[in-house]
Backbone as numpy.savetxt, mean C-alpha at the origin, in Angstrom:
# Nx Ny Nz CAx CAy CAz Cx Cy Cz
17.70 -21.96 -8.15 16.94 -21.52 -9.02 17.95 -21.30 -10.15
19.44 -21.15 -10.09 20.18 -20.40 -11.26 19.73 -21.71 -11.98
20.18 -22.72 -11.60 20.02 -23.74 -12.14 18.81 -23.86 -13.30
17.93 -23.87 -12.57 16.53 -24.63 -12.85 16.30 -23.99 -14.09
17.61 -22.69 -14.19 16.81 -21.51 -15.48 18.00 -21.62 -16.12
18.93 -22.20 -16.25 20.09 -22.76 -16.80 20.74 -21.38 -17.16
21.04 -20.47 -15.57 21.33 -19.35 -15.54 23.05 -19.02 -14.62
24.04 -19.20 -15.02 25.28 -18.65 -13.77 24.83 -17.56 -12.81
23.51 -17.21 -13.17 23.47 -15.85 -11.40 21.80 -14.88 -12.12
20.72 -15.01 -11.05 19.93 -14.59 -10.83 20.03 -12.92 -10.42
19.70 -12.15 -11.03 19.12 -11.01 -10.25 18.14 -10.68 -9.65
17.48 -10.36 -9.00 15.94 -10.11 -8.61 16.07 -8.26 -8.22
15.31 -7.88 -9.86 15.48 -6.34 -8.92 13.32 -6.36 -9.18
13.04 -6.09 -7.34 11.52 -6.03 -7.32 11.09 -4.19 -7.63
10.24 -4.00 -6.95 9.64 -2.87 -6.08 8.46 -3.42 -5.31
7.89 -2.51 -4.38 6.92 -2.96 -3.05 6.11 -3.39 -3.47
4.74 -3.79 -3.48 3.54 -4.66 -3.71 3.12 -2.99 -4.70
2.35 -3.92 -5.79 1.27 -3.12 -6.64 -0.24 -3.31 -6.50
-1.41 -2.60 -6.01 -2.17 -3.90 -5.94 -2.56 -4.26 -7.60
-3.12 -5.30 -8.23 -3.97 -5.60 -9.42 -4.60 -5.16 -9.55
-5.78 -5.16 -10.52 -6.98 -4.75 -10.44 -7.53 -5.06 -12.55
-8.47 -6.35 -12.79 -8.96 -6.63 -14.33 -9.24 -5.37 -14.58
-9.66 -5.85 -15.70 -9.44 -4.90 -17.05 -10.87 -3.57 -16.75
-12.06 -4.50 -16.36 -13.10 -3.87 -15.82 -12.52 -2.85 -14.90
-11.87 -3.56 -13.92 -12.02 -2.81 -12.25 -10.97 -1.76 -12.67
-9.95 -2.11 -13.00 -9.51 -0.27 -13.26 -10.31 0.38 -13.94
-11.10 0.55 -14.83 -12.02 1.65 -15.40 -12.65 1.38 -14.36
-13.56 1.05 -13.52 -14.43 1.74 -12.40 -13.47 2.47 -11.55
-12.36 1.89 -11.22 -11.23 3.17 -10.84 -11.10 4.81 -11.55
-10.99 4.29 -12.74 -10.58 5.70 -13.42 -11.68 6.22 -13.55
-13.05 5.78 -13.96 -14.09 6.37 -14.12 -15.07 7.23 -12.73
-14.95 6.65 -11.61 -15.64 6.71 -10.34 -13.93 7.83 -9.63
-12.68 8.28 -10.24 -12.11 9.02 -9.32 -11.71 10.01 -9.84
-10.84 10.05 -11.63 -9.76 10.90 -12.00 -11.28 11.54 -13.08
-10.93 13.43 -12.80 -11.74 13.92 -13.84 -11.75 14.27 -15.27
-10.50 13.01 -16.27 -10.62 12.52 -17.40 -10.16 11.27 -17.75
-11.02 10.03 -17.72 -10.57 8.93 -17.32 -9.83 7.87 -18.52
-10.53 9.00 -19.57 -9.90 8.11 -20.64 -8.72 8.78 -21.37
-8.06 9.92 -20.86 -6.53 10.37 -21.08 -5.52 9.74 -20.03
-5.72 9.32 -19.28 -4.90 8.84 -17.77 -4.22 8.01 -18.24
-2.66 8.00 -18.60 -1.26 6.65 -18.97 -1.10 6.52 -17.86
-0.86 7.34 -16.74 -0.54 6.58 -15.59 -1.14 6.96 -14.56
-0.89 6.28 -13.68 -1.22 6.87 -12.09 -0.65 6.01 -11.39
-0.22 7.00 -10.04 0.24 5.76 -9.16 -0.42 6.26 -7.72
-0.52 5.34 -6.30 -0.98 5.97 -4.83 0.24 6.39 -4.34
1.26 7.56 -3.93 1.59 8.55 -3.98 1.86 9.07 -1.84
3.08 8.74 -1.76 3.48 8.85 -0.20 3.00 10.59 0.65
2.12 11.89 -0.47 1.99 12.43 -0.20 0.07 12.28 0.56
0.24 11.27 -0.03 -1.76 10.75 0.54 -2.86 11.19 -0.35
-2.07 11.22 -1.59 -2.63 11.31 -2.71 -2.51 10.61 -3.78
-3.22 9.94 -4.65 -3.51 9.79 -6.39 -2.84 10.37 -7.06
-1.66 10.04 -7.97 -1.35 11.09 -8.59 -1.68 10.98 -9.97
-2.30 11.52 -11.27 -2.58 10.53 -12.35 -1.44 11.27 -13.17
-1.10 11.05 -14.51 -0.92 11.71 -15.25 -1.44 11.58 -16.53
-2.41 12.61 -17.25 -2.90 12.43 -18.37 -1.45 12.64 -19.81
-2.59 12.54 -21.59 -1.68 12.14 -22.46 -1.42 13.48 -22.41
-1.73 14.64 -22.09 -1.14 15.88 -22.45 -0.42 16.44 -21.56
0.22 15.70 -20.81 1.46 15.58 -19.30 1.00 16.66 -18.64
-0.61 16.48 -17.87 -0.51 17.59 -16.42 -0.91 16.39 -15.77
-1.43 16.83 -14.44 -0.71 15.53 -13.56 -2.13 16.23 -12.96
-2.65 15.34 -12.18 -4.33 15.89 -11.71 -4.40 15.08 -10.26
-3.81 15.49 -9.17 -3.92 14.62 -8.10 -5.29 13.93 -7.37
-5.64 13.38 -7.19 -6.72 13.21 -5.74 -6.95 12.75 -4.45
-7.14 13.66 -3.52 -6.48 12.69 -1.80 -6.77 11.18 -1.90
-6.55 10.58 -0.60 -6.80 8.79 -0.36 -8.28 8.87 -0.03
-8.23 9.95 0.61 -9.18 10.00 1.11 -10.75 10.50 0.52
-10.66 10.70 -0.84 -11.96 11.54 -1.59 -11.86 10.25 -2.95
-11.46 9.29 -2.16 -12.44 7.77 -3.20 -13.30 7.48 -2.84
-13.89 7.16 -3.84 -15.37 6.17 -3.48 -14.96 4.93 -2.72
-14.91 5.18 -2.18 -14.20 3.25 -1.20 -15.87 2.49 -1.70
-16.65 2.96 -0.98 -18.03 2.25 -1.26 -18.23 1.79 -2.78
-17.52 1.71 -3.40 -18.02 1.26 -5.10 -16.35 0.90 -5.41
-15.33 0.88 -4.70 -14.33 0.24 -5.22 -13.49 -0.87 -4.24
-14.19 -1.37 -3.38 -13.50 -2.77 -2.36 -13.49 -3.99 -3.36
-14.34 -3.91 -4.71 -14.53 -5.35 -5.26 -13.38 -5.40 -6.32
-12.62 -3.56 -6.84 -12.17 -3.97 -7.88 -10.83 -4.55 -7.69
-9.78 -4.85 -6.36 -9.04 -5.89 -7.01 -8.61 -6.89 -6.85
-7.87 -7.38 -7.30 -8.26 -9.07 -7.47 -7.87 -10.14 -6.03
-8.08 -11.17 -6.25 -8.56 -11.44 -4.85 -6.76 -11.84 -4.43
-6.03 -12.74 -5.54 -4.73 -12.32 -4.98 -3.84 -11.85 -4.12
-4.10 -9.72 -4.37 -3.57 -9.18 -3.76 -4.32 -8.96 -2.29
-5.31 -9.08 -2.52 -6.05 -9.43 -1.26 -5.70 -10.03 -0.13
-5.12 -11.80 -1.03 -5.06 -12.49 0.12 -3.22 -12.00 0.48
-2.34 -11.85 -0.39 -1.52 -11.11 -0.17 -0.56 -10.57 1.27
0.41 -10.76 1.34 1.22 -10.52 2.95 2.35 -10.43 2.27
2.96 -10.16 1.15 4.83 -9.78 0.71 4.52 -8.33 0.15
4.10 -7.56 1.17 3.88 -6.18 0.99 5.09 -5.30 0.30
6.51 -5.74 1.03 7.54 -5.48 0.70 8.65 -6.30 -0.26
7.87 -7.16 -0.98 8.84 -7.98 -1.61 9.71 -8.68 -0.81
9.54 -9.36 -0.24 10.42 -10.04 0.05 11.42 -10.85 0.10
11.28 -11.43 -2.01 11.71 -12.49 -2.39 13.02 -11.77 -2.99
13.47 -10.49 -3.79 14.29 -9.19 -4.44 14.90 -8.95 -4.02
16.10 -9.26 -4.52 17.57 -8.58 -4.06 17.76 -7.66 -3.92
17.56 -6.98 -4.39 17.04 -5.51 -4.75 15.68 -4.62 -4.48
14.67 -3.67 -3.95 13.74 -3.16 -3.74 13.64 -1.54 -4.08
12.72 -1.07 -5.20 13.13 0.04 -5.40 11.89 0.19 -5.11
11.48 1.80 -4.92 9.69 2.56 -4.65 9.81 2.86 -3.93
9.10 4.22 -4.15 9.39 5.29 -3.17 8.29 5.34 -2.26
7.70 4.06 -1.02 7.20 4.15 0.02 7.54 3.98 1.32
8.99 4.19 1.53 9.84 4.90 2.57 10.62 6.16 2.19
10.87 6.66 1.08 11.01 7.99 0.70 10.09 8.99 0.79
10.72 10.23 1.51 10.11 11.58 1.22 9.50 11.24 -0.22
9.02 12.09 -0.97 7.93 12.77 -1.19 9.49 13.22 -2.65
9.17 12.53 -4.11 10.07 12.83 -4.78 11.43 12.25 -4.90
11.65 11.30 -3.87 12.80 10.56 -3.46 12.18 8.49 -3.76
13.01 8.07 -4.06 13.24 6.03 -4.44 13.23 6.32 -2.77
13.05 5.00 -2.27 13.49 3.55 -1.51 13.72 2.90 -2.12
15.46 2.48 -1.33 16.20 1.09 -1.54 16.61 0.97 -0.59
16.20 -0.46 -1.21 16.29 -1.66 0.17 16.95 -2.22 -0.21
18.33 -3.06 0.11 19.25 -4.12 -0.22 19.39 -4.91 0.72
18.86 -6.54 0.54 18.63 -7.96 1.45 19.73 -7.96 1.31
21.05 -8.04 0.72 21.76 -10.00 -0.08 22.99 -8.81 -0.93
23.75 -10.15 -0.16 24.96 -9.02 -1.70 24.26 -8.93 -2.86
24.10 -9.78 -3.31 23.30 -9.44 -5.03 22.96 -8.60 -5.60
21.79 -7.96 -4.25 21.87 -6.95 -3.95 22.01 -5.60 -4.63
23.37 -5.17 -3.64 24.82 -5.29 -3.31 25.38 -4.23 -4.30
25.12 -5.98 -4.40 26.32 -5.83 -6.15 25.11 -5.16 -7.87
24.22 -5.15 -7.09 22.88 -4.68 -8.84 23.43 -3.23 -7.95
23.47 -2.83 -7.28 23.15 -1.09 -6.77 24.74 -0.48 -7.16
26.24 -1.74 -6.87 27.14 -0.52 -6.94 27.06 -0.16 -8.25
26.55 -1.13 -9.11 27.20 -0.71 -11.08 26.30 0.61 -10.71
25.28 0.93 -10.31 24.55 2.57 -11.04 25.02 3.38 -9.23
25.39 3.28 -8.29 25.20 4.02 -7.42 26.08 5.21 -7.82
27.00 5.30 -8.70 27.81 6.74 -8.84 26.85 7.78 -9.78
25.65 7.14 -10.09 24.84 7.88 -11.02 23.37 7.98 -9.89
23.63 8.43 -8.71 22.62 8.21 -8.56 23.25 9.22 -7.17
21.73 9.75 -6.47 22.29 11.42 -5.42 21.25 10.67 -4.36
21.67 10.46 -3.29 21.16 10.35 -2.33 21.43 10.58 -0.82
20.35 10.67 0.26 20.00 10.59 1.40 20.01 10.04 2.43
20.01 9.99 4.34 20.21 9.34 4.12 18.04 8.62 4.52
17.60 7.66 5.04 16.82 7.49 5.54 16.07 8.01 6.67
15.09 8.39 6.93 14.61 9.18 7.57 13.07 9.08 7.75
12.56 9.01 8.92 11.23 8.62 9.91 10.82 9.79 11.30
9.03 9.93 10.30 8.51 11.75 10.88 6.83 10.65 11.40
6.76 11.11 12.39 4.97 10.65 12.96 4.89 9.40 13.39
4.22 9.20 13.30 3.26 7.78 14.02 2.44 7.51 12.81
2.81 5.95 13.43 1.13 5.73 12.12 0.02 5.24 12.83
0.01 4.55 13.57 -1.07 3.65 14.92 -2.23 4.91 14.62
-2.54 5.88 14.67 -3.91 6.27 14.57 -3.63 6.50 13.56
-3.79 6.69 11.92 -3.87 6.88 11.07 -4.18 5.72 10.26
-3.58 4.15 10.55 -4.28 2.78 9.84 -5.17 2.17 11.23
-5.66 2.75 12.72 -6.26 2.15 13.03 -7.97 2.79 12.65
-7.49 4.24 12.29 -9.01 5.29 11.72 -9.22 4.44 10.12
-8.17 4.18 9.61 -8.47 3.62 8.29 -8.99 2.54 8.11
-8.70 1.62 9.47 -9.75 0.38 9.23 -11.29 0.45 8.97
-11.84 0.70 9.93 -13.24 0.61 9.94 -13.52 1.70 8.87
-12.78 2.61 8.10 -13.01 3.78 6.92 -13.50 2.41 5.86
-12.56 1.53 5.66 -12.10 1.23 4.31 -13.30 0.20 4.41
-13.45 -0.91 5.16 -14.64 -1.64 5.69 -15.69 -1.95 5.94
-15.80 0.38 5.50 -17.83 0.63 5.85 -17.32 1.38 4.62
-17.03 1.12 4.07 -16.29 2.38 2.56 -17.05 3.43 2.86
-15.89 4.24 4.00 -16.60 5.67 4.04 -16.27 6.75 2.92
-17.02 7.14 2.35 -16.12 7.78 1.33 -16.23 9.52 2.01
-15.91 10.38 1.82 -15.87 12.44 2.28 -16.20 12.37 0.93
-16.30 13.87 1.59 -16.93 15.06 0.41 -15.80 15.56 -0.03
-15.38 15.64 -1.45 -14.26 16.02 -1.68 -13.69 17.33 -0.89
-14.17 18.10 -0.67 -13.61 19.31 0.22 -13.06 18.89 1.40
-14.09 17.92 2.26 -13.39 17.68 3.96 -12.05 16.44 3.41
-12.48 16.49 1.98 -11.00 14.50 2.23 -10.00 16.42 1.95
-9.64 16.71 0.88 -8.59 17.33 0.60 -8.45 18.22 1.84
-9.07 18.60 2.77 -8.82 19.17 3.97 -7.99 18.51 4.91
-8.28 16.87 4.80 -7.69 16.78 5.60 -6.51 15.92 5.08
-6.64 15.72 3.72 -4.89 15.65 2.95 -3.65 16.12 3.31
-4.81 17.60 3.14 -3.82 18.65 3.92 -3.29 18.43 4.96
-3.74 18.53 6.38 -3.68 17.62 7.33 -2.41 17.09 7.56
-2.58 15.79 7.01 -2.35 13.91 7.56 -1.11 14.61 6.60
-0.90 15.69 5.84 0.15 15.98 4.83 1.46 16.44 5.58
1.29 17.16 6.38 1.81 18.23 7.64 1.86 17.03 8.74
1.20 16.21 9.42 1.31 16.27 10.57 1.97 14.32 10.67
0.48 13.58 9.70 0.92 12.37 9.85 2.40 11.79 9.68
2.53 10.31 8.76 3.75 9.69 8.98 4.56 10.10 8.00
5.82 9.81 7.54 6.99 10.76 6.81 7.75 9.00 6.62
8.40 9.06 5.16 9.67 8.54 5.56 9.49 6.82 5.94
10.11 6.26 6.60 9.49 4.69 7.15 8.77 4.73 8.22
7.87 5.50 8.59 6.79 5.54 9.27 5.96 5.60 7.96
5.91 5.79 7.08 4.85 5.77 6.12 5.25 4.52 5.37
6.05 4.57 4.77 6.34 2.84 4.32 5.24 1.32 5.69
5.77 1.75 6.98 5.16 1.22 8.21 4.04 0.90 7.74
2.95 2.62 7.85 1.74 2.58 7.69 1.20 2.19 6.58
2.11 2.20 5.47 1.77 0.96 4.03 1.25 -0.56 4.80
2.54 -0.83 5.23 2.53 -1.63 5.53 0.88 -2.36 5.97
1.07 -2.01 7.69 0.07 -2.39 8.72 -1.25 -1.84 7.90
-1.73 -0.85 7.64 -2.65 -0.69 6.14 -2.98 -2.02 6.01
-2.38 -1.89 4.91 -2.95 -3.42 3.53 -2.94 -4.63 4.44
-2.32 -4.93 5.20 -2.40 -6.40 6.34 -3.30 -6.27 6.88
-3.76 -5.53 7.77 -4.85 -5.13 8.47 -5.98 -5.55 7.56
-5.94 -4.91 6.62 -6.95 -4.71 5.25 -7.29 -6.40 4.25
-6.14 -7.02 4.64 -6.15 -8.40 3.91 -6.17 -9.26 5.12
-5.90 -9.57 5.73 -6.25 -10.45 6.85 -7.98 -10.59 7.13
-8.29 -9.14 7.38 -10.01 -9.08 7.28 -10.70 -10.16 6.52
-10.25 -10.10 5.25 -10.50 -10.66 4.12 -10.05 -11.54 3.92
-9.34 -12.02 3.91 -8.72 -14.04 4.30 -9.42 -13.87 5.64
-9.57 -13.11 6.99 -10.70 -14.13 7.38 -12.21 -14.49 7.26
-12.59 -13.15 5.98 -14.51 -13.70 5.78 -14.12 -14.16 4.23
-13.72 -14.63 3.24 -13.29 -15.49 2.72 -12.68 -17.00 3.02
-11.83 -16.96 3.51 -11.37 -17.97 3.98 -10.60 -17.99 4.82
-12.09 -18.44 5.99 -11.56 -18.25 7.11 -10.79 -20.04 7.72
-11.55 -21.00 7.63 -9.66 -22.15 6.84 -9.07 -22.09 6.94
-8.27 -21.28 6.02 -7.05 -21.54 5.80 -6.13 -19.96 6.55
-7.09 -19.43 7.23 -6.00 -17.61 8.04 -5.41 -18.35 8.74
-5.41 -19.29 9.62 -4.39 -19.88 10.49 -2.82 -19.91 9.62
-3.38 -20.64 8.53 -1.89 -21.48 7.87 -1.71 -20.15 7.14
-2.68 -19.05 6.35 -2.09 -18.56 5.34 -1.29 -17.51 5.26
-1.49 -16.71 6.65 -1.25 -15.78 7.53 0.59 -15.38 8.26
1.61 -15.15 8.01 2.60 -15.59 8.50 2.83 -14.63 10.04
3.95 -15.54 10.67 3.51 -14.70 11.72 3.54 -13.14 11.87
4.70 -13.08 11.77 4.98 -11.78 11.09 3.85 -10.68 10.61
3.00 -10.91 9.52 1.98 -10.46 10.23 0.79 -10.25 10.72
1.02 -11.46 11.75 0.05 -11.44 12.77 0.07 -10.72 13.85
1.68 -10.56 13.60 1.91 -9.81 14.51 1.90 -8.31 14.64
1.94 -7.95 14.11 1.04 -6.21 13.13 0.49 -6.47 13.11
-0.80 -7.61 12.71 -2.55 -7.05 12.83 -2.98 -6.93 14.19
-1.93 -7.92 14.69 -2.55 -8.11 16.67 -2.51 -6.35 17.61
-2.00 -5.84 16.65 -1.76 -4.48 17.81 -2.94 -2.79 17.24
-4.27 -4.31 15.80 -5.09 -3.14 15.74 -6.16 -4.29 16.67
-7.62 -3.37 16.50 -8.87 -3.71 16.64 -9.44 -3.68 15.28
-9.69 -4.48 15.51 -10.56 -4.60 13.64 -11.79 -5.43 14.56
-13.02 -4.97 12.91 -14.19 -4.31 13.42 -14.86 -5.85 14.00
-14.77 -6.90 13.69 -15.34 -8.48 14.29 -14.62 -8.62 15.34
-13.58 -8.13 15.82 -13.30 -7.61 17.99 -13.99 -7.09 18.35
-14.48 -5.40 17.80 -15.10 -4.44 18.03 -16.53 -4.83 18.64
-17.07 -5.80 16.88 -18.26 -6.35 17.69 -18.69 -7.21 18.72
-17.66 -8.34 18.94 -17.96 -9.42 19.75 -17.82 -8.79 21.21
-16.83 -7.60 21.43 -16.76 -6.97 22.72 -18.06 -6.35 23.02
-18.79 -5.78 21.81 -19.89 -4.77 22.14 -21.17 -6.11 22.60
-21.19 -6.72 21.99 -22.59 -8.23 22.02 -21.90 -8.72 23.73
-20.51 -8.74 23.46 -20.05 -9.31 25.28 -20.68 -8.44 26.47
-20.50 -7.09 26.66 -20.50 -5.64 27.17 -22.23 -5.89 27.32
-22.84 -6.49 25.85 -24.40 -6.35 26.20 -24.97 -7.22 27.29
-23.96 -8.38 27.00 -25.13 -9.83 27.69 -24.84 -9.27 28.89
């Protein structure tokens, strides 16, 4: 790559996946989710199971994942994102993001010596702590599959209550990262299966198939029910 670009050395700094939306899709998301969509300057899905919106006046608004109007938002993400299985940005030398870190911290993944060289440049300016992991993602992922697939939307009071419970007993640290990966892989597997079934076997990498195979998908449930009924 360096030779093709005419560079002595190429350094690749990345972040974990960010689902892209069209401008129309973004507006739809803001209008169905934020109390003041016209003043939002930044938003992020965070590891406390809430979407954090920052507004022009500096205030921060939080909305629990479970309160999102999924039934209205399933079509806002780009098809390229819905069919992607590189959630952890596997080609970057150094990846920085919140996904595997406690709330308020960033997670750093060094993949090779080039990534280590990049990190060494700023290491003395960083506060670091060991990576931790807590909870079990499996039940949360399994419950999220039919909820997203059917566009289930909870009343806000119930969503806030569930958010508090999940924040206390749900996956944290590396286990939250695994939750994010597994939930996106199952979502995207279903998308490819339904929209491009002829490409499913070749498109979905083996590591993603192994992750998806740990969960019961809607089609499998329907087939099982039909078989039992017969």
